[in-house]
Amino acid sequence: MVSYQLVIDCAAPERMARFWAGALRYTVEPPPGGFDTWRDYWRSLGVPEDELGEGDGSDSIVDPEGYGPRIWFQQVPEGKVVKNRFHLDVKVGGKREDVPLETRKARVDAEVERLVQAGASVVRVLSQPGVDHYAVAMTDPEQNEFDVV
């Protein structure tokens, strides 16, 4: 068995950490013991002030239940220029075999509205007549693609 964290390149780690913590129902990871903020922790390691960005330096989120991977938002100088090679599916609708399509649609649409209020944008609805599937393609505040299913 191996452990892993998911790393997402971005321009504004603190903003992204807060958005994705809300989207995934994670929590912003508290700073290591003995430090009031992540900024204090990073300073203790010698990270230059001009690399610390704004705010308290929070740049990672964790699953409060301990099941999902840690997600770290790594600040990079370049912006996103092409489509993601992989993306997250935020699963809120329920399993096809357990939940009727209309209920799944209502759940997905409610989550989409919540995420739009948090700063996401709708790209397109993924639905076809006669197909038992419904999802909404979205982008986060830095235009990274994800789906709500």
mmCIF file of N, CA and C in Angstrom:
data_model
loop_
_atom_site.group_PDB
_atom_site.id
_atom_site.type_symbol
_atom_site.label_atom_id
_atom_site.label_comp_id
_atom_site.label_asym_id
_atom_site.label_seq_id
_atom_site.Cartn_x
_atom_site.Cartn_y
_atom_site.Cartn_z
ATOM 1 N N MET A 1 0.842 -1.182 0.000
ATOM 2 C CA MET A 1 0.000 0.000 0.000
ATOM 3 C C MET A 1 0.885 1.243 0.000
ATOM 4 N N VAL A 2 0.466 2.251 -0.717
ATOM 5 C CA VAL A 2 1.160 3.535 -0.714
ATOM 6 C C VAL A 2 0.180 4.611 -0.296
ATOM 7 N N SER A 3 0.709 5.694 0.206
ATOM 8 C CA SER A 3 -0.151 6.840 0.481
ATOM 9 C C SER A 3 0.197 7.910 -0.540
ATOM 10 N N TYR A 4 -0.679 8.845 -0.727
ATOM 11 C CA TYR A 4 -0.424 9.907 -1.681
ATOM 12 C C TYR A 4 -1.204 11.143 -1.281
ATOM 13 N N GLN A 5 -0.765 12.262 -1.807
ATOM 14 C CA GLN A 5 -1.549 13.480 -1.731
ATOM 15 C C GLN A 5 -1.772 13.950 -3.161
ATOM 16 N N LEU A 6 -2.835 14.649 -3.376
ATOM 17 C CA LEU A 6 -3.134 15.238 -4.669
ATOM 18 C C LEU A 6 -2.575 16.657 -4.643
ATOM 19 N N VAL A 7 -1.802 17.034 -5.654
ATOM 20 C CA VAL A 7 -1.227 18.373 -5.732
ATOM 21 C C VAL A 7 -1.870 19.094 -6.912
ATOM 22 N N ILE A 8 -2.369 20.285 -6.653
ATOM 23 C CA ILE A 8 -3.003 21.086 -7.694
ATOM 24 C C ILE A 8 -2.228 22.389 -7.826
ATOM 25 N N ASP A 9 -1.649 22.622 -9.002
ATOM 26 C CA ASP A 9 -0.952 23.875 -9.275
ATOM 27 C C ASP A 9 -1.973 25.003 -9.373
ATOM 28 N N CYS A 10 -1.611 26.166 -8.841
ATOM 29 C CA CYS A 10 -2.549 27.287 -8.863
ATOM 30 C C CYS A 10 -1.814 28.599 -8.613
ATOM 31 N N ALA A 11 -2.532 29.696 -8.766
ATOM 32 C CA ALA A 11 -1.983 31.023 -8.503
ATOM 33 C C ALA A 11 -2.249 31.472 -7.072
ATOM 34 N N ALA A 12 -3.375 31.063 -6.500
ATOM 35 C CA ALA A 12 -3.797 31.543 -5.178
ATOM 36 C C ALA A 12 -4.145 30.353 -4.278
ATOM 37 N N PRO A 13 -3.145 29.744 -3.639
ATOM 38 C CA PRO A 13 -3.389 28.533 -2.843
ATOM 39 C C PRO A 13 -4.433 28.679 -1.739
ATOM 40 N N GLU A 14 -4.412 29.783 -1.017
ATOM 41 C CA GLU A 14 -5.358 29.931 0.094
ATOM 42 C C GLU A 14 -6.797 29.973 -0.423
ATOM 43 N N ARG A 15 -7.030 30.723 -1.491
ATOM 44 C CA ARG A 15 -8.376 30.801 -2.077
ATOM 45 C C ARG A 15 -8.830 29.430 -2.580
ATOM 46 N N MET A 16 -7.918 28.724 -3.254
ATOM 47 C CA MET A 16 -8.257 27.402 -3.778
ATOM 48 C C MET A 16 -8.510 26.408 -2.643
ATOM 49 N N ALA A 17 -7.716 26.473 -1.590
ATOM 50 C CA ALA A 17 -7.915 25.572 -0.450
ATOM 51 C C ALA A 17 -9.300 25.795 0.154
ATOM 52 N N ARG A 18 -9.685 27.028 0.310
ATOM 53 C CA ARG A 18 -11.001 27.312 0.900
ATOM 54 C C ARG A 18 -12.137 26.872 -0.025
ATOM 55 N N PHE A 19 -11.990 27.123 -1.339
ATOM 56 C CA PHE A 19 -13.029 26.691 -2.278
ATOM 57 C C PHE A 19 -13.177 25.171 -2.235
ATOM 58 N N TRP A 20 -12.074 24.436 -2.398
ATOM 59 C CA TRP A 20 -12.157 22.984 -2.472
ATOM 60 C C TRP A 20 -12.503 22.343 -1.128
ATOM 61 N N ALA A 21 -12.134 22.970 -0.028
ATOM 62 C CA ALA A 21 -12.569 22.451 1.276
ATOM 63 C C ALA A 21 -14.096 22.456 1.329
ATOM 64 N N GLY A 22 -14.698 23.536 0.885
ATOM 65 C CA GLY A 22 -16.160 23.602 0.851
ATOM 66 C C GLY A 22 -16.760 22.645 -0.155
ATOM 67 N N ALA A 23 -16.152 22.558 -1.340
ATOM 68 C CA ALA A 23 -16.692 21.695 -2.393
ATOM 69 C C ALA A 23 -16.667 20.229 -1.993
ATOM 70 N N LEU A 24 -15.588 19.807 -1.356
ATOM 71 C CA LEU A 24 -15.422 18.382 -1.008
ATOM 72 C C LEU A 24 -15.803 18.060 0.435
ATOM 73 N N ARG A 25 -16.227 19.086 1.166
ATOM 74 C CA ARG A 25 -16.557 18.937 2.592
ATOM 75 C C ARG A 25 -15.335 18.458 3.387
ATOM 76 N N TYR A 26 -14.204 18.994 2.993
ATOM 77 C CA TYR A 26 -12.940 18.807 3.691
ATOM 78 C C TYR A 26 -12.778 19.971 4.671
ATOM 79 N N THR A 27 -11.669 19.991 5.379
ATOM 80 C CA THR A 27 -11.324 21.129 6.213
ATOM 81 C C THR A 27 -9.961 21.645 5.791
ATOM 82 N N VAL A 28 -9.772 22.946 5.958
ATOM 83 C CA VAL A 28 -8.451 23.507 5.729
ATOM 84 C C VAL A 28 -7.546 22.910 6.800
ATOM 85 N N GLU A 29 -6.419 22.383 6.374
ATOM 86 C CA GLU A 29 -5.517 21.694 7.304
ATOM 87 C C GLU A 29 -4.914 22.691 8.289
ATOM 88 N N PRO A 30 -4.988 22.383 9.586
ATOM 89 C CA PRO A 30 -4.387 23.292 10.566
ATOM 90 C C PRO A 30 -2.862 23.251 10.461
ATOM 91 N N PRO A 31 -2.191 24.329 10.870
ATOM 92 C CA PRO A 31 -0.732 24.337 10.808
ATOM 93 C C PRO A 31 -0.141 23.306 11.772
ATOM 94 N N PRO A 32 1.094 22.901 11.517
ATOM 95 C CA PRO A 32 1.739 21.937 12.419
ATOM 96 C C PRO A 32 1.790 22.464 13.860
ATOM 97 N N GLY A 33 1.852 21.546 14.801
ATOM 98 C CA GLY A 33 1.916 21.911 16.215
ATOM 99 C C GLY A 33 3.032 22.916 16.493
ATOM 100 N N GLY A 34 2.732 23.867 17.354
ATOM 101 C CA GLY A 34 3.715 24.872 17.710
ATOM 102 C C GLY A 34 3.694 26.110 16.829
ATOM 103 N N PHE A 35 2.817 26.122 15.839
ATOM 104 C CA PHE A 35 2.738 27.270 14.932
ATOM 105 C C PHE A 35 1.302 27.769 14.877
ATOM 106 N N ASP A 36 1.148 29.097 14.951
ATOM 107 C CA ASP A 36 -0.191 29.692 14.891
ATOM 108 C C ASP A 36 -0.761 29.687 13.477
ATOM 109 N N THR A 37 0.111 29.798 12.470
ATOM 110 C CA THR A 37 -0.338 29.827 11.082
ATOM 111 C C THR A 37 0.641 29.029 10.224
ATOM 112 N N TRP A 38 0.196 28.664 9.029
ATOM 113 C CA TRP A 38 1.091 28.033 8.058
ATOM 114 C C TRP A 38 2.192 28.997 7.665
ATOM 115 N N ARG A 39 1.861 30.264 7.601
ATOM 116 C CA ARG A 39 2.850 31.288 7.259
ATOM 117 C C ARG A 39 4.015 31.220 8.248
ATOM 118 N N ASP A 40 3.701 31.118 9.546
ATOM 119 C CA ASP A 40 4.748 30.990 10.570
ATOM 120 C C ASP A 40 5.578 29.727 10.344
ATOM 121 N N TYR A 41 4.907 28.634 10.018
ATOM 122 C CA TYR A 41 5.603 27.370 9.769
ATOM 123 C C TYR A 41 6.556 27.505 8.582
ATOM 124 N N TRP A 42 6.047 28.048 7.454
ATOM 125 C CA TRP A 42 6.879 28.173 6.268
ATOM 126 C C TRP A 42 8.078 29.088 6.527
ATOM 127 N N ARG A 43 7.849 30.167 7.295
ATOM 128 C CA ARG A 43 8.974 31.056 7.662
ATOM 129 C C ARG A 43 10.032 30.281 8.448
ATOM 130 N N SER A 44 9.593 29.394 9.346
ATOM 131 C CA SER A 44 10.547 28.636 10.165
ATOM 132 C C SER A 44 11.432 27.724 9.319
ATOM 133 N N LEU A 45 10.945 27.363 8.138
ATOM 134 C CA LEU A 45 11.725 26.528 7.237
ATOM 135 C C LEU A 45 12.635 27.347 6.326
ATOM 136 N N GLY A 46 12.487 28.671 6.395
ATOM 137 C CA GLY A 46 13.324 29.536 5.575
ATOM 138 C C GLY A 46 12.725 29.927 4.247
ATOM 139 N N VAL A 47 11.426 29.681 4.056
ATOM 140 C CA VAL A 47 10.790 30.079 2.802
ATOM 141 C C VAL A 47 10.792 31.608 2.742
ATOM 142 N N PRO A 48 11.301 32.186 1.641
ATOM 143 C CA PRO A 48 11.347 33.647 1.519
ATOM 144 C C PRO A 48 9.957 34.275 1.580
ATOM 145 N N GLU A 49 9.916 35.447 2.172
ATOM 146 C CA GLU A 49 8.647 36.159 2.353
ATOM 147 C C GLU A 49 7.909 36.365 1.034
ATOM 148 N N ASP A 50 8.630 36.643 -0.056
ATOM 149 C CA ASP A 50 7.970 36.900 -1.334
ATOM 150 C C ASP A 50 7.354 35.648 -1.953
ATOM 151 N N GLU A 51 7.635 34.475 -1.397
ATOM 152 C CA GLU A 51 7.023 33.235 -1.873
ATOM 153 C C GLU A 51 5.831 32.802 -1.025
ATOM 154 N N LEU A 52 5.543 33.533 0.030
ATOM 155 C CA LEU A 52 4.490 33.120 0.952
ATOM 156 C C LEU A 52 3.093 33.568 0.541
ATOM 157 N N GLY A 53 2.985 34.486 -0.389
ATOM 158 C CA GLY A 53 1.665 34.923 -0.818
ATOM 159 C C GLY A 53 0.966 35.733 0.250
ATOM 160 N N GLU A 54 -0.351 35.799 0.125
ATOM 161 C CA GLU A 54 -1.177 36.583 1.046
ATOM 162 C C GLU A 54 -1.780 35.687 2.121
ATOM 163 N N GLY A 55 -2.367 36.299 3.114
ATOM 164 C CA GLY A 55 -3.114 35.555 4.131
ATOM 165 C C GLY A 55 -2.237 34.774 5.088
ATOM 166 N N ASP A 56 -2.837 33.735 5.676
ATOM 167 C CA ASP A 56 -2.131 32.969 6.713
ATOM 168 C C ASP A 56 -1.309 31.822 6.155
ATOM 169 N N GLY A 57 -1.308 31.662 4.835
ATOM 170 C CA GLY A 57 -0.491 30.626 4.221
ATOM 171 C C GLY A 57 -1.151 29.270 4.135
ATOM 172 N N SER A 58 -2.434 29.172 4.471
ATOM 173 C CA SER A 58 -3.137 27.891 4.362
ATOM 174 C C SER A 58 -3.152 27.447 2.912
ATOM 175 N N ASP A 59 -2.641 26.253 2.647
ATOM 176 C CA ASP A 59 -2.556 25.796 1.262
ATOM 177 C C ASP A 59 -2.856 24.320 1.098
ATOM 178 N N SER A 60 -3.483 23.726 2.116
ATOM 179 C CA SER A 60 -3.808 22.300 2.014
ATOM 180 C C SER A 60 -5.118 22.023 2.742
ATOM 181 N N ILE A 61 -5.761 20.945 2.285
ATOM 182 C CA ILE A 61 -7.017 20.532 2.905
ATOM 183 C C ILE A 61 -6.956 19.043 3.195
ATOM 184 N N VAL A 62 -7.741 18.629 4.183
ATOM 185 C CA VAL A 62 -7.766 17.222 4.584
ATOM 186 C C VAL A 62 -9.203 16.771 4.808
ATOM 187 N N ASP A 63 -9.414 15.491 4.624
ATOM 188 C CA ASP A 63 -10.708 14.869 4.871
ATOM 189 C C ASP A 63 -10.890 14.758 6.385
ATOM 190 N N PRO A 64 -11.911 15.392 6.948
ATOM 191 C CA PRO A 64 -12.086 15.331 8.398
ATOM 192 C C PRO A 64 -12.328 13.916 8.922
ATOM 193 N N GLU A 65 -12.790 13.022 8.040
ATOM 194 C CA GLU A 65 -13.007 11.637 8.441
ATOM 195 C C GLU A 65 -11.743 10.788 8.268
ATOM 196 N N GLY A 66 -10.742 11.328 7.583
ATOM 197 C CA GLY A 66 -9.482 10.631 7.403
ATOM 198 C C GLY A 66 -9.439 9.625 6.269
ATOM 199 N N TYR A 67 -10.442 9.604 5.404
ATOM 200 C CA TYR A 67 -10.478 8.619 4.314
ATOM 201 C C TYR A 67 -9.843 9.125 3.021
ATOM 202 N N GLY A 68 -10.146 10.346 2.658
ATOM 203 C CA GLY A 68 -9.661 10.892 1.395
ATOM 204 C C GLY A 68 -8.239 11.398 1.510
ATOM 205 N N PRO A 69 -7.601 11.619 0.369
ATOM 206 C CA PRO A 69 -6.212 12.095 0.387
ATOM 207 C C PRO A 69 -6.107 13.559 0.801
ATOM 208 N N ARG A 70 -4.958 13.913 1.322
ATOM 209 C CA ARG A 70 -4.623 15.317 1.563
ATOM 210 C C ARG A 70 -4.492 15.959 0.181
ATOM 211 N N ILE A 71 -4.941 17.207 0.068
ATOM 212 C CA ILE A 71 -4.814 17.942 -1.186
ATOM 213 C C ILE A 71 -4.022 19.213 -0.895
ATOM 214 N N TRP A 72 -2.940 19.368 -1.637
ATOM 215 C CA TRP A 72 -2.072 20.528 -1.467
ATOM 216 C C TRP A 72 -2.172 21.408 -2.700
ATOM 217 N N PHE A 73 -2.359 22.699 -2.497
ATOM 218 C CA PHE A 73 -2.456 23.671 -3.571
ATOM 219 C C PHE A 73 -1.114 24.392 -3.665
ATOM 220 N N GLN A 74 -0.387 24.046 -4.708
ATOM 221 C CA GLN A 74 0.981 24.534 -4.885
ATOM 222 C C GLN A 74 0.983 25.768 -5.779
ATOM 223 N N GLN A 75 1.521 26.863 -5.249
ATOM 224 C CA GLN A 75 1.573 28.085 -6.041
ATOM 225 C C GLN A 75 2.628 27.951 -7.130
ATOM 226 N N VAL A 76 2.229 28.275 -8.348
ATOM 227 C CA VAL A 76 3.138 28.264 -9.496
ATOM 228 C C VAL A 76 2.986 29.594 -10.238
ATOM 229 N N PRO A 77 4.035 30.023 -10.942
ATOM 230 C CA PRO A 77 3.966 31.323 -11.610
ATOM 231 C C PRO A 77 3.126 31.325 -12.889
ATOM 232 N N GLU A 78 3.039 30.189 -13.565
ATOM 233 C CA GLU A 78 2.311 30.158 -14.835
ATOM 234 C C GLU A 78 0.836 29.835 -14.611
ATOM 235 N N GLY A 79 0.001 30.385 -15.478
ATOM 236 C CA GLY A 79 -1.430 30.115 -15.406
ATOM 237 C C GLY A 79 -1.797 28.865 -16.188
ATOM 238 N N LYS A 80 -3.023 28.434 -16.019
ATOM 239 C CA LYS A 80 -3.533 27.274 -16.749
ATOM 240 C C LYS A 80 -3.747 27.674 -18.204
ATOM 241 N N VAL A 81 -3.274 26.830 -19.134
ATOM 242 C CA VAL A 81 -3.401 27.182 -20.543
ATOM 243 C C VAL A 81 -4.102 26.122 -21.388
ATOM 244 N N VAL A 82 -4.207 24.895 -20.901
ATOM 245 C CA VAL A 82 -4.859 23.831 -21.656
ATOM 246 C C VAL A 82 -5.815 23.065 -20.753
ATOM 247 N N LYS A 83 -6.616 22.219 -21.362
ATOM 248 C CA LYS A 83 -7.566 21.392 -20.623
ATOM 249 C C LYS A 83 -6.830 20.458 -19.666
ATOM 250 N N ASN A 84 -7.431 20.240 -18.508
ATOM 251 C CA ASN A 84 -6.865 19.294 -17.545
ATOM 252 C C ASN A 84 -6.716 17.919 -18.185
ATOM 253 N N ARG A 85 -5.689 17.179 -17.797
ATOM 254 C CA ARG A 85 -5.522 15.797 -18.251
ATOM 255 C C ARG A 85 -6.318 14.839 -17.365
ATOM 256 N N PHE A 86 -6.672 15.250 -16.175
ATOM 257 C CA PHE A 86 -7.607 14.497 -15.350
ATOM 258 C C PHE A 86 -8.389 15.502 -14.525
ATOM 259 N N HIS A 87 -9.507 15.052 -13.990
ATOM 260 C CA HIS A 87 -10.341 15.962 -13.212
ATOM 261 C C HIS A 87 -11.021 15.193 -12.081
ATOM 262 N N LEU A 88 -11.588 15.937 -11.160
ATOM 263 C CA LEU A 88 -12.346 15.340 -10.064
ATOM 264 C C LEU A 88 -13.815 15.255 -10.447
ATOM 265 N N ASP A 89 -14.477 14.187 -10.003
ATOM 266 C CA ASP A 89 -15.925 14.090 -10.051
ATOM 267 C C ASP A 89 -16.418 14.259 -8.623
ATOM 268 N N VAL A 90 -17.224 15.277 -8.396
ATOM 269 C CA VAL A 90 -17.843 15.481 -7.087
ATOM 270 C C VAL A 90 -19.150 14.711 -7.127
ATOM 271 N N LYS A 91 -19.204 13.597 -6.407
ATOM 272 C CA LYS A 91 -20.347 12.677 -6.498
ATOM 273 C C LYS A 91 -21.368 12.979 -5.416
ATOM 274 N N VAL A 92 -22.501 13.511 -5.828
ATOM 275 C CA VAL A 92 -23.562 13.848 -4.878
ATOM 276 C C VAL A 92 -24.903 13.238 -5.261
ATOM 277 N N GLY A 93 -25.039 12.764 -6.493
ATOM 278 C CA GLY A 93 -26.330 12.303 -6.999
ATOM 279 C C GLY A 93 -26.805 10.985 -6.426
ATOM 280 N N GLY A 94 -25.882 10.092 -6.169
ATOM 281 C CA GLY A 94 -26.236 8.755 -5.712
ATOM 282 C C GLY A 94 -26.020 7.741 -6.823
ATOM 283 N N LYS A 95 -26.073 6.483 -6.453
ATOM 284 C CA LYS A 95 -25.839 5.408 -7.416
ATOM 285 C C LYS A 95 -27.050 5.206 -8.314
ATOM 286 N N ARG A 96 -26.769 4.987 -9.567
ATOM 287 C CA ARG A 96 -27.799 4.777 -10.586
ATOM 288 C C ARG A 96 -28.791 3.688 -10.154
ATOM 289 N N GLU A 97 -28.265 2.602 -9.586
ATOM 290 C CA GLU A 97 -29.134 1.481 -9.217
ATOM 291 C C GLU A 97 -29.981 1.756 -7.971
ATOM 292 N N ASP A 98 -29.634 2.792 -7.209
ATOM 293 C CA ASP A 98 -30.353 3.089 -5.970
ATOM 294 C C ASP A 98 -31.230 4.339 -6.026
ATOM 295 N N VAL A 99 -30.900 5.272 -6.937
ATOM 296 C CA VAL A 99 -31.552 6.579 -6.921
ATOM 297 C C VAL A 99 -32.103 6.899 -8.315
ATOM 298 N N PRO A 100 -33.381 7.229 -8.415
ATOM 299 C CA PRO A 100 -33.968 7.570 -9.721
ATOM 300 C C PRO A 100 -33.279 8.792 -10.339
ATOM 301 N N LEU A 101 -33.278 8.839 -11.661
ATOM 302 C CA LEU A 101 -32.616 9.910 -12.393
ATOM 303 C C LEU A 101 -33.097 11.299 -11.947
ATOM 304 N N GLU A 102 -34.381 11.491 -11.781
ATOM 305 C CA GLU A 102 -34.899 12.812 -11.402
ATOM 306 C C GLU A 102 -34.366 13.253 -10.032
ATOM 307 N N THR A 103 -34.218 12.319 -9.111
ATOM 308 C CA THR A 103 -33.653 12.650 -7.792
ATOM 309 C C THR A 103 -32.183 12.995 -7.923
ATOM 310 N N ARG A 104 -31.456 12.232 -8.737
ATOM 311 C CA ARG A 104 -30.036 12.523 -8.952
ATOM 312 C C ARG A 104 -29.872 13.911 -9.575
ATOM 313 N N LYS A 105 -30.709 14.227 -10.557
ATOM 314 C CA LYS A 105 -30.648 15.553 -11.188
ATOM 315 C C LYS A 105 -30.856 16.659 -10.155
ATOM 316 N N ALA A 106 -31.852 16.497 -9.303
ATOM 317 C CA ALA A 106 -32.144 17.515 -8.289
ATOM 318 C C ALA A 106 -30.957 17.682 -7.335
ATOM 319 N N ARG A 107 -30.346 16.588 -6.928
ATOM 320 C CA ARG A 107 -29.180 16.652 -6.033
ATOM 321 C C ARG A 107 -28.005 17.341 -6.714
ATOM 322 N N VAL A 108 -27.753 16.965 -7.960
ATOM 323 C CA VAL A 108 -26.645 17.567 -8.711
ATOM 324 C C VAL A 108 -26.897 19.060 -8.888
ATOM 325 N N ASP A 109 -28.093 19.427 -9.298
ATOM 326 C CA ASP A 109 -28.401 20.837 -9.516
ATOM 327 C C ASP A 109 -28.266 21.659 -8.236
ATOM 328 N N ALA A 110 -28.656 21.098 -7.106
ATOM 329 C CA ALA A 110 -28.504 21.809 -5.826
ATOM 330 C C ALA A 110 -27.025 22.011 -5.498
ATOM 331 N N GLU A 111 -26.221 20.996 -5.737
ATOM 332 C CA GLU A 111 -24.780 21.117 -5.474
ATOM 333 C C GLU A 111 -24.143 22.115 -6.428
ATOM 334 N N VAL A 112 -24.552 22.101 -7.680
ATOM 335 C CA VAL A 112 -24.031 23.055 -8.662
ATOM 336 C C VAL A 112 -24.320 24.478 -8.196
ATOM 337 N N GLU A 113 -25.522 24.721 -7.746
ATOM 338 C CA GLU A 113 -25.878 26.061 -7.267
ATOM 339 C C GLU A 113 -25.004 26.466 -6.076
ATOM 340 N N ARG A 114 -24.781 25.547 -5.150
ATOM 341 C CA ARG A 114 -23.929 25.826 -3.989
ATOM 342 C C ARG A 114 -22.510 26.173 -4.436
ATOM 343 N N LEU A 115 -21.988 25.424 -5.406
ATOM 344 C CA LEU A 115 -20.619 25.648 -5.868
ATOM 345 C C LEU A 115 -20.494 26.924 -6.698
ATOM 346 N N VAL A 116 -21.528 27.274 -7.441
ATOM 347 C CA VAL A 116 -21.524 28.550 -8.159
ATOM 348 C C VAL A 116 -21.438 29.695 -7.148
ATOM 349 N N GLN A 117 -22.198 29.595 -6.071
ATOM 350 C CA GLN A 117 -22.151 30.625 -5.030
ATOM 351 C C GLN A 117 -20.758 30.718 -4.394
ATOM 352 N N ALA A 118 -20.017 29.606 -4.394
ATOM 353 C CA ALA A 118 -18.675 29.570 -3.809
ATOM 354 C C ALA A 118 -17.597 30.012 -4.794
ATOM 355 N N GLY A 119 -17.957 30.243 -6.061
ATOM 356 C CA GLY A 119 -16.981 30.741 -7.016
ATOM 357 C C GLY A 119 -16.743 29.885 -8.239
ATOM 358 N N ALA A 120 -17.441 28.763 -8.365
ATOM 359 C CA ALA A 120 -17.298 27.905 -9.547
ATOM 360 C C ALA A 120 -18.155 28.446 -10.692
ATOM 361 N N SER A 121 -17.892 27.942 -11.894
ATOM 362 C CA SER A 121 -18.679 28.318 -13.072
ATOM 363 C C SER A 121 -19.165 27.058 -13.780
ATOM 364 N N VAL A 122 -20.372 27.141 -14.327
ATOM 365 C CA VAL A 122 -20.926 26.037 -15.105
ATOM 366 C C VAL A 122 -20.356 26.107 -16.519
ATOM 367 N N VAL A 123 -19.900 24.968 -17.025
ATOM 368 C CA VAL A 123 -19.407 24.877 -18.401
ATOM 369 C C VAL A 123 -20.504 24.320 -19.300
ATOM 370 N N ARG A 124 -21.090 23.188 -18.889
ATOM 371 C CA ARG A 124 -22.167 22.584 -19.672
ATOM 372 C C ARG A 124 -22.851 21.484 -18.860
ATOM 373 N N VAL A 125 -24.075 21.187 -19.242
ATOM 374 C CA VAL A 125 -24.820 20.078 -18.646
ATOM 375 C C VAL A 125 -24.572 18.845 -19.509
ATOM 376 N N LEU A 126 -24.283 17.735 -18.855
ATOM 377 C CA LEU A 126 -24.003 16.479 -19.542
ATOM 378 C C LEU A 126 -25.220 15.571 -19.389
ATOM 379 N N SER A 127 -26.116 15.650 -20.368
ATOM 380 C CA SER A 127 -27.367 14.899 -20.307
ATOM 381 C C SER A 127 -27.881 14.691 -21.724
ATOM 382 N N GLN A 128 -28.429 13.496 -21.968
ATOM 383 C CA GLN A 128 -29.033 13.200 -23.261
ATOM 384 C C GLN A 128 -30.359 12.493 -23.020
ATOM 385 N N PRO A 129 -31.362 12.805 -23.806
ATOM 386 C CA PRO A 129 -32.639 12.113 -23.657
ATOM 387 C C PRO A 129 -32.453 10.604 -23.827
ATOM 388 N N GLY A 130 -33.087 9.850 -22.957
ATOM 389 C CA GLY A 130 -33.030 8.394 -23.037
ATOM 390 C C GLY A 130 -31.799 7.764 -22.412
ATOM 391 N N VAL A 131 -30.869 8.572 -21.911
ATOM 392 C CA VAL A 131 -29.655 8.047 -21.275
ATOM 393 C C VAL A 131 -29.751 8.300 -19.773
ATOM 394 N N ASP A 132 -29.550 7.267 -18.985
ATOM 395 C CA ASP A 132 -29.669 7.359 -17.527
ATOM 396 C C ASP A 132 -28.381 7.918 -16.920
ATOM 397 N N HIS A 133 -28.077 9.172 -17.280
ATOM 398 C CA HIS A 133 -26.884 9.840 -16.772
ATOM 399 C C HIS A 133 -27.165 11.327 -16.716
ATOM 400 N N TYR A 134 -26.656 11.975 -15.668
ATOM 401 C CA TYR A 134 -26.781 13.416 -15.546
ATOM 402 C C TYR A 134 -25.582 13.931 -14.780
ATOM 403 N N ALA A 135 -24.920 14.925 -15.322
ATOM 404 C CA ALA A 135 -23.776 15.553 -14.672
ATOM 405 C C ALA A 135 -23.675 16.982 -15.177
ATOM 406 N N VAL A 136 -22.930 17.781 -14.460
ATOM 407 C CA VAL A 136 -22.673 19.154 -14.879
ATOM 408 C C VAL A 136 -21.169 19.377 -14.844
ATOM 409 N N ALA A 137 -20.616 19.781 -15.989
ATOM 410 C CA ALA A 137 -19.199 20.129 -16.065
ATOM 411 C C ALA A 137 -19.037 21.552 -15.551
ATOM 412 N N MET A 138 -18.019 21.755 -14.701
ATOM 413 C CA MET A 138 -17.806 23.057 -14.081
ATOM 414 C C MET A 138 -16.315 23.390 -14.087
ATOM 415 N N THR A 139 -16.007 24.630 -13.715
ATOM 416 C CA THR A 139 -14.630 25.019 -13.455
ATOM 417 C C THR A 139 -14.555 25.687 -12.095
ATOM 418 N N ASP A 140 -13.414 25.490 -11.428
ATOM 419 C CA ASP A 140 -13.184 26.125 -10.131
ATOM 420 C C ASP A 140 -12.739 27.578 -10.358
ATOM 421 N N PRO A 141 -12.430 28.322 -9.302
ATOM 422 C CA PRO A 141 -12.065 29.734 -9.484
ATOM 423 C C PRO A 141 -10.841 29.977 -10.375
ATOM 424 N N GLU A 142 -10.009 28.962 -10.614
ATOM 425 C CA GLU A 142 -8.849 29.133 -11.498
ATOM 426 C C GLU A 142 -9.013 28.370 -12.812
ATOM 427 N N GLN A 143 -10.252 28.032 -13.138
ATOM 428 C CA GLN A 143 -10.617 27.412 -14.415
ATOM 429 C C GLN A 143 -10.198 25.955 -14.572
ATOM 430 N N ASN A 144 -9.949 25.251 -13.471
ATOM 431 C CA ASN A 144 -9.700 23.811 -13.528
ATOM 432 C C ASN A 144 -11.041 23.111 -13.647
ATOM 433 N N GLU A 145 -11.124 22.136 -14.557
ATOM 434 C CA GLU A 145 -12.383 21.452 -14.808
ATOM 435 C C GLU A 145 -12.681 20.396 -13.745
ATOM 436 N N PHE A 146 -13.954 20.237 -13.448
ATOM 437 C CA PHE A 146 -14.448 19.139 -12.613
ATOM 438 C C PHE A 146 -15.895 18.908 -12.973
ATOM 439 N N ASP A 147 -16.420 17.754 -12.602
ATOM 440 C CA ASP A 147 -17.817 17.435 -12.860
ATOM 441 C C ASP A 147 -18.550 17.206 -11.545
ATOM 442 N N VAL A 148 -19.804 17.563 -11.533
ATOM 443 C CA VAL A 148 -20.701 17.215 -10.427
ATOM 444 C C VAL A 148 -21.625 16.145 -10.976
ATOM 445 N N VAL A 149 -21.619 14.980 -10.360
ATOM 446 C CA VAL A 149 -22.423 13.842 -10.829
ATOM 447 C C VAL A 149 -23.289 13.297 -9.707
#
